[in-house]
A tleap script that builds the chain and sets N, CA, C and O, in Angstrom:
source leaprc.protein.ff14SB
mol = sequence {
  NGLN VAL GLN LEU VAL GLU SER GLY GLY GLY
  LEU VAL GLN PRO GLY GLY SER LEU ARG LEU
  SER CYS LEU ALA SER GLY PHE THR PHE ASP
  TYR TYR THR MET GLY TRP PHE ARG GLN ALA
  PRO GLY LYS GLU ARG GLU GLY VAL SER CYS
  ILE THR THR ASN ASP GLY ARG GLY TYR TYR
  THR ASN SER VAL LYS GLY ARG PHE THR ILE
  SER ARG ASP ASN ALA ASN ASN ALA VAL TYR
  LEU GLN MET ASN SER LEU LYS PRO GLU ASP
  THR ALA VAL TYR TYR CYS ALA THR ASP CYS
  GLY TYR GLU GLU GLY THR VAL LEU ALA GLY
  GLU ARG PHE PRO ASN TRP GLY GLN GLY THR
  GLN VAL THR VAL SER CSER
}
set mol.1.N position { -18.707 -12.247 2.615 }
set mol.1.CA position { -17.731 -11.861 3.534 }
set mol.1.C position { -16.492 -12.656 3.466 }
set mol.1.O position { -16.476 -13.885 3.537 }
set mol.2.N position { -15.346 -11.826 3.310 }
set mol.2.CA position { -14.045 -12.446 3.275 }
set mol.2.C position { -13.590 -13.067 4.631 }
set mol.2.O position { -13.585 -12.382 5.654 }
set mol.3.N position { -13.248 -14.240 4.623 }
set mol.3.CA position { -12.667 -14.810 5.837 }
set mol.3.C position { -11.313 -15.501 5.488 }
set mol.3.O position { -11.203 -16.258 4.523 }
set mol.4.N position { -10.329 -15.204 6.301 }
set mol.4.CA position { -8.957 -15.928 6.222 }
set mol.4.C position { -8.643 -16.472 7.523 }
set mol.4.O position { -8.468 -15.672 8.443 }
set mol.5.N position { -8.538 -17.816 7.756 }
set mol.5.CA position { -8.313 -18.448 9.001 }
set mol.5.C position { -6.913 -19.186 8.967 }
set mol.5.O position { -6.691 -20.079 8.149 }
set mol.6.N position { -6.058 -18.801 9.823 }
set mol.6.CA position { -4.791 -19.312 9.818 }
set mol.6.C position { -4.696 -20.348 10.898 }
set mol.6.O position { -5.445 -20.241 11.869 }
set mol.7.N position { -3.809 -21.381 10.815 }
set mol.7.CA position { -3.416 -22.318 11.827 }
set mol.7.C position { -2.083 -22.809 11.692 }
set mol.7.O position { -1.388 -22.418 10.754 }
set mol.8.N position { -1.639 -23.654 12.561 }
set mol.8.CA position { -0.307 -24.192 12.459 }
set mol.8.C position { 0.708 -23.571 13.244 }
set mol.8.O position { 1.801 -24.137 13.286 }
set mol.9.N position { 0.546 -22.524 13.864 }
set mol.9.CA position { 1.638 -21.894 14.628 }
set mol.9.C position { 1.934 -22.690 15.886 }
set mol.9.O position { 1.220 -23.638 16.212 }
set mol.10.N position { 3.008 -22.295 16.605 }
set mol.10.CA position { 3.369 -22.849 17.870 }
set mol.10.C position { 4.744 -22.543 18.247 }
set mol.10.O position { 5.406 -21.617 17.778 }
set mol.11.N position { 5.159 -23.449 19.195 }
set mol.11.CA position { 6.567 -23.304 19.812 }
set mol.11.C position { 7.432 -24.363 19.169 }
set mol.11.O position { 7.078 -25.539 19.081 }
set mol.12.N position { 8.616 -23.880 18.713 }
set mol.12.CA position { 9.471 -24.853 17.999 }
set mol.12.C position { 10.905 -24.522 18.430 }
set mol.12.O position { 11.212 -23.363 18.711 }
set mol.13.N position { 11.717 -25.456 18.480 }
set mol.13.CA position { 13.196 -25.258 18.757 }
set mol.13.C position { 13.857 -24.741 17.517 }
set mol.13.O position { 13.351 -24.996 16.424 }
set mol.14.N position { 14.980 -24.012 17.614 }
set mol.14.CA position { 15.687 -23.486 16.503 }
set mol.14.C position { 16.170 -24.801 15.590 }
set mol.14.O position { 16.645 -25.825 16.083 }
set mol.15.N position { 15.989 -24.607 14.383 }
set mol.15.CA position { 16.209 -25.683 13.404 }
set mol.15.C position { 15.080 -26.537 13.088 }
set mol.15.O position { 15.173 -27.373 12.189 }
set mol.16.N position { 14.036 -26.385 13.757 }
set mol.16.CA position { 12.796 -27.135 13.504 }
set mol.16.C position { 11.920 -26.601 12.470 }
set mol.16.O position { 12.277 -25.638 11.791 }
set mol.17.N position { 10.742 -27.196 12.306 }
set mol.17.CA position { 9.901 -26.883 11.227 }
set mol.17.C position { 8.358 -26.721 11.693 }
set mol.17.O position { 7.856 -27.306 12.653 }
set mol.18.N position { 7.741 -25.863 10.875 }
set mol.18.CA position { 6.289 -25.735 11.081 }
set mol.18.C position { 5.636 -25.477 9.718 }
set mol.18.O position { 6.254 -24.904 8.819 }
set mol.19.N position { 4.365 -25.913 9.581 }
set mol.19.CA position { 3.601 -25.650 8.342 }
set mol.19.C position { 2.322 -24.849 8.782 }
set mol.19.O position { 1.460 -25.314 9.527 }
set mol.20.N position { 2.304 -23.715 8.289 }
set mol.20.CA position { 1.121 -22.778 8.493 }
set mol.20.C position { 0.098 -23.014 7.369 }
set mol.20.O position { 0.474 -23.198 6.211 }
set mol.21.N position { -1.107 -23.008 7.696 }
set mol.21.CA position { -2.226 -23.103 6.786 }
set mol.21.C position { -3.132 -21.878 6.854 }
set mol.21.O position { -3.262 -21.218 7.884 }
set mol.22.N position { -3.738 -21.612 5.727 }
set mol.22.CA position { -4.738 -20.491 5.750 }
set mol.22.C position { -5.935 -20.981 4.853 }
set mol.22.O position { -5.754 -21.241 3.664 }
set mol.23.N position { -7.023 -21.086 5.391 }
set mol.23.CA position { -8.185 -21.409 4.687 }
set mol.23.C position { -9.065 -20.160 4.385 }
set mol.23.O position { -9.480 -19.463 5.310 }
set mol.24.N position { -9.348 -19.882 3.069 }
set mol.24.CA position { -10.042 -18.759 2.653 }
set mol.24.C position { -11.414 -18.918 2.225 }
set mol.24.O position { -11.756 -19.993 1.733 }
set mol.25.N position { -12.341 -17.850 2.372 }
set mol.25.CA position { -13.648 -18.050 1.937 }
set mol.25.C position { -14.291 -16.662 1.721 }
set mol.25.O position { -13.824 -15.642 2.230 }
set mol.26.N position { -15.345 -16.681 0.969 }
set mol.26.CA position { -15.999 -15.405 0.613 }
set mol.26.C position { -15.565 -14.604 -0.553 }
set mol.26.O position { -16.074 -13.505 -0.775 }
set mol.27.N position { -14.597 -15.136 -1.346 }
set mol.27.CA position { -14.165 -14.454 -2.520 }
set mol.27.C position { -13.671 -15.614 -3.614 }
set mol.27.O position { -13.570 -16.798 -3.290 }
set mol.28.N position { -13.416 -15.183 -4.772 }
set mol.28.CA position { -13.004 -16.070 -5.750 }
set mol.28.C position { -11.450 -16.314 -5.577 }
set mol.28.O position { -10.652 -15.506 -6.051 }
set mol.29.N position { -11.110 -17.234 -5.016 }
set mol.29.CA position { -9.715 -17.461 -4.375 }
set mol.29.C position { -8.653 -17.422 -5.516 }
set mol.29.O position { -7.602 -16.800 -5.365 }
set mol.30.N position { -8.954 -18.111 -6.681 }
set mol.30.CA position { -7.940 -18.232 -7.644 }
set mol.30.C position { -7.828 -17.012 -8.548 }
set mol.30.O position { -7.142 -17.040 -9.569 }
set mol.31.N position { -8.546 -15.887 -8.139 }
set mol.31.CA position { -8.301 -14.611 -8.849 }
set mol.31.C position { -7.168 -13.849 -8.296 }
set mol.31.O position { -6.629 -12.948 -8.938 }
set mol.32.N position { -6.783 -14.217 -7.056 }
set mol.32.CA position { -5.841 -13.251 -6.307 }
set mol.32.C position { -4.587 -13.967 -5.922 }
set mol.32.O position { -4.563 -15.160 -5.619 }
set mol.33.N position { -3.476 -13.124 -5.950 }
set mol.33.CA position { -2.300 -13.613 -5.279 }
set mol.33.C position { -2.574 -13.708 -3.785 }
set mol.33.O position { -3.454 -13.026 -3.260 }
set mol.34.N position { -1.809 -14.565 -3.101 }
set mol.34.CA position { -1.939 -14.736 -1.680 }
set mol.34.C position { -0.605 -14.599 -1.095 }
set mol.34.O position { 0.400 -14.951 -1.712 }
set mol.35.N position { -0.568 -14.039 0.212 }
set mol.35.CA position { 0.633 -13.902 0.835 }
set mol.35.C position { 0.703 -14.181 2.357 }
set mol.35.O position { -0.302 -14.245 3.066 }
set mol.36.N position { 1.876 -14.331 2.767 }
set mol.36.CA position { 2.146 -14.333 4.207 }
set mol.36.C position { 2.993 -13.188 4.686 }
set mol.36.O position { 4.002 -12.834 4.076 }
set mol.37.N position { 2.565 -12.611 5.794 }
set mol.37.CA position { 3.276 -11.497 6.453 }
set mol.37.C position { 3.535 -11.843 7.867 }
set mol.37.O position { 2.911 -12.771 8.381 }
set mol.38.N position { 4.432 -11.147 8.547 }
set mol.38.CA position { 4.648 -11.449 9.923 }
set mol.38.C position { 5.003 -10.137 10.633 }
set mol.38.O position { 5.606 -9.241 10.043 }
set mol.39.N position { 4.628 -10.048 11.872 }
set mol.39.CA position { 4.991 -8.910 12.773 }
set mol.39.C position { 5.565 -9.342 14.082 }
set mol.39.O position { 4.869 -9.996 14.858 }
set mol.40.N position { 6.725 -9.033 14.356 }
set mol.40.CA position { 7.394 -9.287 15.674 }
set mol.40.C position { 7.095 -8.190 16.631 }
set mol.40.O position { 6.751 -7.087 16.208 }
set mol.41.N position { 7.212 -8.441 17.914 }
set mol.41.CA position { 7.002 -7.432 18.866 }
set mol.41.C position { 7.875 -6.194 18.676 }
set mol.41.O position { 9.099 -6.304 18.599 }
set mol.42.N position { 7.298 -5.104 18.605 }
set mol.42.CA position { 8.186 -3.842 18.513 }
set mol.42.C position { 8.646 -3.529 17.208 }
set mol.42.O position { 9.361 -2.541 17.044 }
set mol.43.N position { 8.257 -4.394 16.088 }
set mol.43.CA position { 8.633 -4.220 14.677 }
set mol.43.C position { 7.468 -4.030 13.819 }
set mol.43.O position { 6.333 -4.370 14.154 }
set mol.44.N position { 7.792 -3.436 12.611 }
set mol.44.CA position { 6.859 -3.232 11.667 }
set mol.44.C position { 6.463 -4.499 11.017 }
set mol.44.O position { 7.252 -5.443 11.024 }
set mol.45.N position { 5.212 -4.604 10.413 }
set mol.45.CA position { 4.925 -5.743 9.656 }
set mol.45.C position { 5.807 -6.023 8.459 }
set mol.45.O position { 6.172 -5.073 7.767 }
set mol.46.N position { 6.172 -7.247 8.168 }
set mol.46.CA position { 7.073 -7.642 7.157 }
set mol.46.C position { 6.481 -8.640 6.271 }
set mol.46.O position { 5.872 -9.621 6.696 }
set mol.47.N position { 6.691 -8.345 4.856 }
set mol.47.CA position { 6.168 -9.398 3.911 }
set mol.47.C position { 7.130 -10.566 3.887 }
set mol.47.O position { 8.336 -10.339 3.796 }
set mol.48.N position { 6.675 -11.778 3.960 }
set mol.48.CA position { 7.333 -12.942 3.960 }
set mol.48.C position { 7.364 -13.612 2.631 }
set mol.48.O position { 8.445 -13.870 2.101 }
set mol.49.N position { 6.305 -13.886 2.105 }
set mol.49.CA position { 6.157 -14.630 0.800 }
set mol.49.C position { 4.800 -14.312 0.156 }
set mol.49.O position { 3.789 -14.033 0.800 }
set mol.50.N position { 4.887 -14.390 -1.282 }
set mol.50.CA position { 3.743 -14.157 -2.011 }
set mol.50.C position { 3.652 -15.221 -3.162 }
set mol.50.O position { 4.661 -15.554 -3.783 }
set mol.51.N position { 2.500 -15.706 -3.408 }
set mol.51.CA position { 2.276 -16.735 -4.432 }
set mol.51.C position { 1.339 -16.197 -5.593 }
set mol.51.O position { 0.322 -15.558 -5.323 }
set mol.52.N position { 1.700 -16.466 -6.829 }
set mol.52.CA position { 0.923 -16.061 -7.895 }
set mol.52.C position { -0.468 -16.946 -7.957 }
set mol.52.O position { -0.729 -17.827 -7.137 }
set mol.53.N position { -1.248 -16.604 -8.965 }
set mol.53.CA position { -2.597 -17.115 -8.938 }
set mol.53.C position { -2.535 -18.680 -9.538 }
set mol.53.O position { -2.633 -19.650 -8.786 }
set mol.54.N position { -2.392 -18.779 -10.713 }
set mol.54.CA position { -2.573 -20.132 -11.382 }
set mol.54.C position { -1.197 -20.892 -11.484 }
set mol.54.O position { -1.183 -22.112 -11.321 }
set mol.55.N position { -0.124 -20.245 -11.732 }
set mol.55.CA position { 1.078 -20.970 -11.912 }
set mol.55.C position { 1.796 -21.305 -10.577 }
set mol.55.O position { 2.719 -22.115 -10.501 }
set mol.56.N position { 1.297 -20.621 -9.555 }
set mol.56.CA position { 1.889 -21.064 -8.129 }
set mol.56.C position { 3.285 -20.740 -7.972 }
set mol.56.O position { 4.019 -21.456 -7.292 }
set mol.57.N position { 3.747 -19.578 -8.633 }
set mol.57.CA position { 5.214 -19.212 -8.391 }
set mol.57.C position { 5.222 -18.368 -7.021 }
set mol.57.O position { 4.422 -17.477 -6.735 }
set mol.58.N position { 6.191 -18.788 -6.306 }
set mol.58.CA position { 6.473 -18.107 -4.982 }
set mol.58.C position { 7.516 -17.113 -5.023 }
set mol.58.O position { 8.496 -17.272 -5.750 }
set mol.59.N position { 7.366 -16.066 -4.268 }
set mol.59.CA position { 8.449 -15.010 -4.116 }
set mol.59.C position { 8.714 -14.949 -2.592 }
set mol.59.O position { 7.839 -15.281 -1.792 }
set mol.60.N position { 9.932 -14.519 -2.208 }
set mol.60.CA position { 10.244 -14.629 -0.753 }
set mol.60.C position { 11.126 -13.429 -0.478 }
set mol.60.O position { 11.852 -12.921 -1.333 }
set mol.61.N position { 11.003 -12.969 0.896 }
set mol.61.CA position { 11.952 -11.995 1.316 }
set mol.61.C position { 13.181 -12.720 1.476 }
set mol.61.O position { 13.183 -13.942 1.627 }
set mol.62.N position { 14.317 -11.967 1.450 }
set mol.62.CA position { 15.669 -12.635 1.410 }
set mol.62.C position { 16.035 -13.398 2.627 }
set mol.62.O position { 16.852 -14.316 2.559 }
set mol.63.N position { 15.411 -13.023 3.840 }
set mol.63.CA position { 15.737 -13.770 4.996 }
set mol.63.C position { 15.152 -15.102 5.144 }
set mol.63.O position { 15.512 -15.858 6.046 }
set mol.64.N position { 14.266 -15.406 4.286 }
set mol.64.CA position { 13.670 -16.715 4.411 }
set mol.64.C position { 13.816 -17.633 3.153 }
set mol.64.O position { 13.338 -18.766 3.107 }
set mol.65.N position { 14.511 -17.053 2.145 }
set mol.65.CA position { 14.808 -17.783 0.950 }
set mol.65.C position { 15.564 -19.078 1.231 }
set mol.65.O position { 16.536 -19.058 1.985 }
set mol.66.N position { 15.160 -20.173 0.665 }
set mol.66.CA position { 15.833 -21.427 0.871 }
set mol.66.C position { 15.338 -22.176 2.100 }
set mol.66.O position { 15.627 -23.359 2.278 }
set mol.67.N position { 14.657 -21.538 2.868 }
set mol.67.CA position { 14.032 -22.139 4.112 }
set mol.67.C position { 12.617 -22.230 4.091 }
set mol.67.O position { 12.144 -23.195 4.692 }
set mol.68.N position { 11.762 -21.375 3.487 }
set mol.68.CA position { 10.369 -21.343 3.559 }
set mol.68.C position { 9.852 -21.659 2.131 }
set mol.68.O position { 10.476 -21.289 1.137 }
set mol.69.N position { 8.802 -22.290 2.069 }
set mol.69.CA position { 8.024 -22.634 0.752 }
set mol.69.C position { 6.659 -22.334 0.869 }
set mol.69.O position { 6.016 -22.802 1.809 }
set mol.70.N position { 6.097 -21.551 -0.039 }
set mol.70.CA position { 4.726 -21.173 -0.114 }
set mol.70.C position { 3.982 -22.084 -1.169 }
set mol.70.O position { 4.520 -22.344 -2.245 }
set mol.71.N position { 2.864 -22.512 -0.869 }
set mol.71.CA position { 2.082 -23.221 -1.939 }
set mol.71.C position { 0.615 -22.888 -1.752 }
set mol.71.O position { 0.220 -22.316 -0.736 }
set mol.72.N position { -0.166 -23.240 -2.712 }
set mol.72.CA position { -1.619 -22.963 -2.665 }
set mol.72.C position { -2.448 -24.185 -3.310 }
set mol.72.O position { -1.975 -24.878 -4.210 }
set mol.73.N position { -3.512 -24.349 -2.856 }
set mol.73.CA position { -4.499 -25.338 -3.341 }
set mol.73.C position { -5.739 -24.631 -3.798 }
set mol.73.O position { -6.633 -24.374 -2.992 }
set mol.74.N position { -5.827 -24.290 -5.128 }
set mol.74.CA position { -7.107 -23.479 -5.566 }
set mol.74.C position { -8.344 -24.227 -5.404 }
set mol.74.O position { -9.412 -23.625 -5.296 }
set mol.75.N position { -8.272 -25.604 -5.379 }
set mol.75.CA position { -9.478 -26.425 -5.334 }
set mol.75.C position { -10.087 -26.223 -3.930 }
set mol.75.O position { -11.311 -26.165 -3.811 }
set mol.76.N position { -9.315 -26.122 -2.925 }
set mol.76.CA position { -9.650 -26.008 -1.566 }
set mol.76.C position { -9.539 -24.723 -0.853 }
set mol.76.O position { -9.675 -24.626 0.366 }
set mol.77.N position { -9.277 -23.696 -1.680 }
set mol.77.CA position { -9.195 -22.374 -1.175 }
set mol.77.C position { -8.187 -22.190 -0.054 }
set mol.77.O position { -8.508 -21.580 0.966 }
set mol.78.N position { -6.944 -22.717 -0.227 }
set mol.78.CA position { -6.018 -22.792 0.853 }
set mol.78.C position { -4.607 -22.289 0.388 }
set mol.78.O position { -4.263 -22.392 -0.789 }
set mol.79.N position { -3.862 -21.782 1.281 }
set mol.79.CA position { -2.545 -21.409 1.139 }
set mol.79.C position { -1.672 -21.774 2.257 }
set mol.79.O position { -2.062 -21.611 3.413 }
set mol.80.N position { -0.478 -22.273 1.982 }
set mol.80.CA position { 0.377 -22.936 2.970 }
set mol.80.C position { 1.765 -22.215 3.100 }
set mol.80.O position { 2.216 -21.556 2.163 }
set mol.81.N position { 2.383 -22.351 4.217 }
set mol.81.CA position { 3.757 -21.823 4.299 }
set mol.81.C position { 4.542 -22.890 5.061 }
set mol.81.O position { 4.423 -22.963 6.284 }
set mol.82.N position { 5.272 -23.652 4.440 }
set mol.82.CA position { 6.265 -24.589 5.034 }
set mol.82.C position { 7.467 -23.892 5.492 }
set mol.82.O position { 8.151 -23.318 4.646 }
set mol.83.N position { 7.809 -23.869 6.720 }
set mol.83.CA position { 8.910 -23.186 7.368 }
set mol.83.C position { 9.865 -24.219 7.912 }
set mol.83.O position { 9.509 -24.951 8.836 }
set mol.84.N position { 11.091 -24.306 7.362 }
set mol.84.CA position { 12.133 -25.207 7.774 }
set mol.84.C position { 13.285 -24.413 8.329 }
set mol.84.O position { 13.413 -23.211 8.094 }
set mol.85.N position { 14.168 -25.146 9.111 }
set mol.85.CA position { 15.291 -24.506 9.554 }
set mol.85.C position { 14.989 -23.186 10.340 }
set mol.85.O position { 15.663 -22.172 10.157 }
set mol.86.N position { 14.104 -23.235 11.088 }
set mol.86.CA position { 13.521 -22.027 11.821 }
set mol.86.C position { 14.550 -21.422 12.739 }
set mol.86.O position { 15.318 -22.166 13.348 }
set mol.87.N position { 14.607 -20.159 12.871 }
set mol.87.CA position { 15.591 -19.379 13.673 }
set mol.87.C position { 14.824 -18.437 14.697 }
set mol.87.O position { 13.720 -17.979 14.401 }
set mol.88.N position { 15.406 -18.176 15.843 }
set mol.88.CA position { 14.641 -17.312 16.777 }
set mol.88.C position { 14.150 -15.938 16.169 }
set mol.88.O position { 13.191 -15.341 16.659 }
set mol.89.N position { 14.848 -15.467 15.086 }
set mol.89.CA position { 14.401 -14.214 14.528 }
set mol.89.C position { 13.178 -14.498 13.616 }
set mol.89.O position { 12.589 -13.533 13.128 }
set mol.90.N position { 12.791 -15.664 13.375 }
set mol.90.CA position { 11.491 -15.890 12.850 }
set mol.90.C position { 10.282 -15.888 13.604 }
set mol.90.O position { 9.166 -16.140 13.151 }
set mol.91.N position { 10.609 -15.544 14.964 }
set mol.91.CA position { 9.497 -15.395 15.894 }
set mol.91.C position { 8.516 -14.280 15.606 }
set mol.91.O position { 8.978 -13.144 15.498 }
set mol.92.N position { 7.351 -14.453 15.482 }
set mol.92.CA position { 6.446 -13.378 15.034 }
set mol.92.C position { 4.823 -13.936 15.154 }
set mol.92.O position { 4.530 -15.094 15.451 }
set mol.93.N position { 4.026 -13.050 14.910 }
set mol.93.CA position { 2.722 -13.429 14.494 }
set mol.93.C position { 2.655 -13.417 13.051 }
set mol.93.O position { 3.048 -12.416 12.451 }
set mol.94.N position { 2.173 -14.479 12.389 }
set mol.94.CA position { 2.112 -14.691 10.931 }
set mol.94.C position { 0.685 -14.482 10.436 }
set mol.94.O position { -0.269 -15.030 10.988 }
set mol.95.N position { 0.572 -13.733 9.455 }
set mol.95.CA position { -0.822 -13.404 8.965 }
set mol.95.C position { -0.798 -13.739 7.398 }
set mol.95.O position { 0.143 -13.488 6.645 }
set mol.96.N position { -1.961 -14.329 7.059 }
set mol.96.CA position { -2.274 -14.633 5.759 }
set mol.96.C position { -3.145 -13.395 5.140 }
set mol.96.O position { -4.038 -12.811 5.754 }
set mol.97.N position { -2.768 -13.142 3.975 }
set mol.97.CA position { -3.415 -11.936 3.323 }
set mol.97.C position { -3.707 -12.124 1.832 }
set mol.97.O position { -2.964 -12.820 1.140 }
set mol.98.N position { -4.774 -11.514 1.339 }
set mol.98.CA position { -5.021 -11.577 -0.095 }
set mol.98.C position { -4.285 -10.502 -0.776 }
set mol.98.O position { -3.965 -9.469 -0.187 }
set mol.99.N position { -4.012 -10.732 -2.010 }
set mol.99.CA position { -3.484 -9.669 -2.886 }
set mol.99.C position { -2.150 -9.120 -2.514 }
set mol.99.O position { -2.138 -8.095 -1.831 }
set mol.100.N position { -1.044 -9.658 -2.869 }
set mol.100.CA position { 0.265 -9.288 -2.550 }
set mol.100.C position { 1.058 -9.015 -3.764 }
set mol.100.O position { 0.613 -9.381 -4.852 }
set mol.101.N position { 2.181 -8.411 -3.681 }
set mol.101.CA position { 3.008 -8.328 -4.809 }
set mol.101.C position { 4.540 -8.372 -4.356 }
set mol.101.O position { 4.820 -8.482 -3.163 }
set mol.102.N position { 5.476 -8.288 -5.295 }
set mol.102.CA position { 6.775 -8.487 -5.110 }
set mol.102.C position { 7.573 -7.565 -5.943 }
set mol.102.O position { 7.391 -7.530 -7.160 }
set mol.103.N position { 8.576 -6.707 -5.269 }
set mol.103.CA position { 9.321 -5.701 -6.034 }
set mol.103.C position { 10.610 -5.705 -5.370 }
set mol.103.O position { 10.727 -5.494 -4.163 }
set mol.104.N position { 11.662 -5.963 -6.221 }
set mol.104.CA position { 13.081 -5.732 -5.779 }
set mol.104.C position { 13.354 -6.323 -4.395 }
set mol.104.O position { 13.909 -5.697 -3.492 }
set mol.105.N position { 12.961 -7.455 -4.315 }
set mol.105.CA position { 13.265 -8.268 -3.115 }
set mol.105.C position { 12.327 -8.111 -1.897 }
set mol.105.O position { 12.567 -8.609 -0.796 }
set mol.106.N position { 11.294 -7.412 -2.180 }
set mol.106.CA position { 10.407 -7.110 -1.081 }
set mol.106.C position { 9.068 -7.650 -1.410 }
set mol.106.O position { 8.592 -7.483 -2.533 }
set mol.107.N position { 8.408 -8.328 -0.424 }
set mol.107.CA position { 6.998 -8.711 -0.574 }
set mol.107.C position { 6.135 -7.665 -0.090 }
set mol.107.O position { 6.331 -7.152 1.012 }
set mol.108.N position { 5.192 -7.320 -0.846 }
set mol.108.CA position { 4.341 -6.091 -0.492 }
set mol.108.C position { 2.940 -6.406 -0.405 }
set mol.108.O position { 2.433 -7.215 -1.182 }
set mol.109.N position { 2.256 -5.796 0.525 }
set mol.109.CA position { 0.839 -5.959 0.694 }
set mol.109.C position { 0.112 -5.284 -0.486 }
set mol.109.O position { 0.479 -4.169 -0.859 }
set mol.110.N position { -0.919 -5.935 -1.089 }
set mol.110.CA position { -1.647 -5.389 -2.174 }
set mol.110.C position { -2.649 -4.261 -1.738 }
set mol.110.O position { -3.103 -4.230 -0.594 }
set mol.111.N position { -2.942 -3.431 -2.599 }
set mol.111.CA position { -3.869 -2.374 -2.321 }
set mol.111.C position { -5.219 -2.654 -3.052 }
set mol.111.O position { -6.219 -1.998 -2.760 }
set mol.112.N position { -5.242 -3.615 -3.987 }
set mol.112.CA position { -6.500 -3.685 -4.824 }
set mol.112.C position { -7.651 -4.459 -4.024 }
set mol.112.O position { -8.846 -4.189 -4.136 }
set mol.113.N position { -7.138 -5.427 -3.227 }
set mol.113.CA position { -8.149 -6.345 -2.469 }
set mol.113.C position { -7.452 -6.771 -1.255 }
set mol.113.O position { -7.080 -7.940 -1.154 }
set mol.114.N position { -7.232 -5.860 -0.263 }
set mol.114.CA position { -6.538 -6.261 1.008 }
set mol.114.C position { -7.421 -6.786 2.040 }
set mol.114.O position { -8.344 -6.108 2.491 }
set mol.115.N position { -7.159 -8.016 2.442 }
set mol.115.CA position { -7.823 -8.695 3.569 }
set mol.115.C position { -6.751 -9.466 4.320 }
set mol.115.O position { -5.758 -9.951 3.777 }
set mol.116.N position { -7.048 -9.543 5.668 }
set mol.116.CA position { -6.057 -10.140 6.641 }
set mol.116.C position { -6.863 -11.210 7.534 }
set mol.116.O position { -8.045 -11.131 7.870 }
set mol.117.N position { -5.966 -12.202 7.831 }
set mol.117.CA position { -6.404 -13.179 8.836 }
set mol.117.C position { -6.194 -12.685 10.249 }
set mol.117.O position { -5.678 -11.578 10.410 }
set mol.118.N position { -6.540 -13.392 11.243 }
set mol.118.CA position { -6.362 -12.928 12.642 }
set mol.118.C position { -4.944 -13.164 13.189 }
set mol.118.O position { -4.543 -12.605 14.209 }
set mol.119.N position { -4.150 -14.083 12.408 }
set mol.119.CA position { -2.795 -14.318 12.729 }
set mol.119.C position { -2.598 -15.486 13.575 }
set mol.119.O position { -3.453 -15.809 14.400 }
set mol.120.N position { -1.391 -16.211 13.394 }
set mol.120.CA position { -1.035 -17.307 14.265 }
set mol.120.C position { 0.346 -17.124 14.829 }
set mol.120.O position { 1.246 -16.751 14.076 }
set mol.121.N position { 0.564 -17.345 16.028 }
set mol.121.CA position { 1.888 -17.164 16.820 }
set mol.121.C position { 2.930 -18.165 16.442 }
set mol.121.O position { 2.726 -19.366 16.623 }
set mol.122.N position { 4.024 -17.719 15.930 }
set mol.122.CA position { 5.077 -18.730 15.772 }
set mol.122.C position { 6.289 -18.289 16.707 }
set mol.122.O position { 6.815 -17.189 16.542 }
set mol.123.N position { 6.709 -19.153 17.670 }
set mol.123.CA position { 7.710 -18.856 18.455 }
set mol.123.C position { 9.012 -19.901 18.381 }
set mol.123.O position { 8.882 -21.095 18.652 }
set mol.124.N position { 10.056 -19.412 18.051 }
set mol.124.CA position { 11.303 -20.182 17.873 }
set mol.124.C position { 12.247 -20.003 19.041 }
set mol.124.O position { 12.915 -18.975 19.159 }
set mol.125.N position { 12.299 -20.943 19.854 }
set mol.125.CA position { 13.066 -20.796 21.136 }
set mol.125.C position { 13.473 -22.120 21.705 }
set mol.125.O position { 12.731 -23.098 21.611 }
set mol.126.N position { 14.720 -22.167 22.335 }
set mol.126.CA position { 15.118 -23.438 22.903 }
set mol.126.C position { 14.721 -23.410 24.484 }
set mol.126.O position { 14.959 -24.385 25.198 }
savepdb mol mol.pdb
quit
């Protein structure tokens, strides 16, 4: 059974930082790209970042480039999202997901092996 458990969300002031973690189990972790998505109230889900399997190359939606960094630890079945210079518009529930892609500046949810965590709330407010 696939499980994705996110942690690390919280309330932070504009300009602050948070590091999200996602621990995965129930599948061969290093076979799949891993991604972070977010959904703000009243908005559609948005792809934030996607990381490749072995070379760990990260892809980002334009609004977070230069501020967010995705990384993975294949030995410990974990993926992380370091978020710096946070803005109020980054406020959302952030979800970890298996199998993502990247096309023309957009992070896409994969269709081959889609699984989602329960989400962690990130609130950026003064």
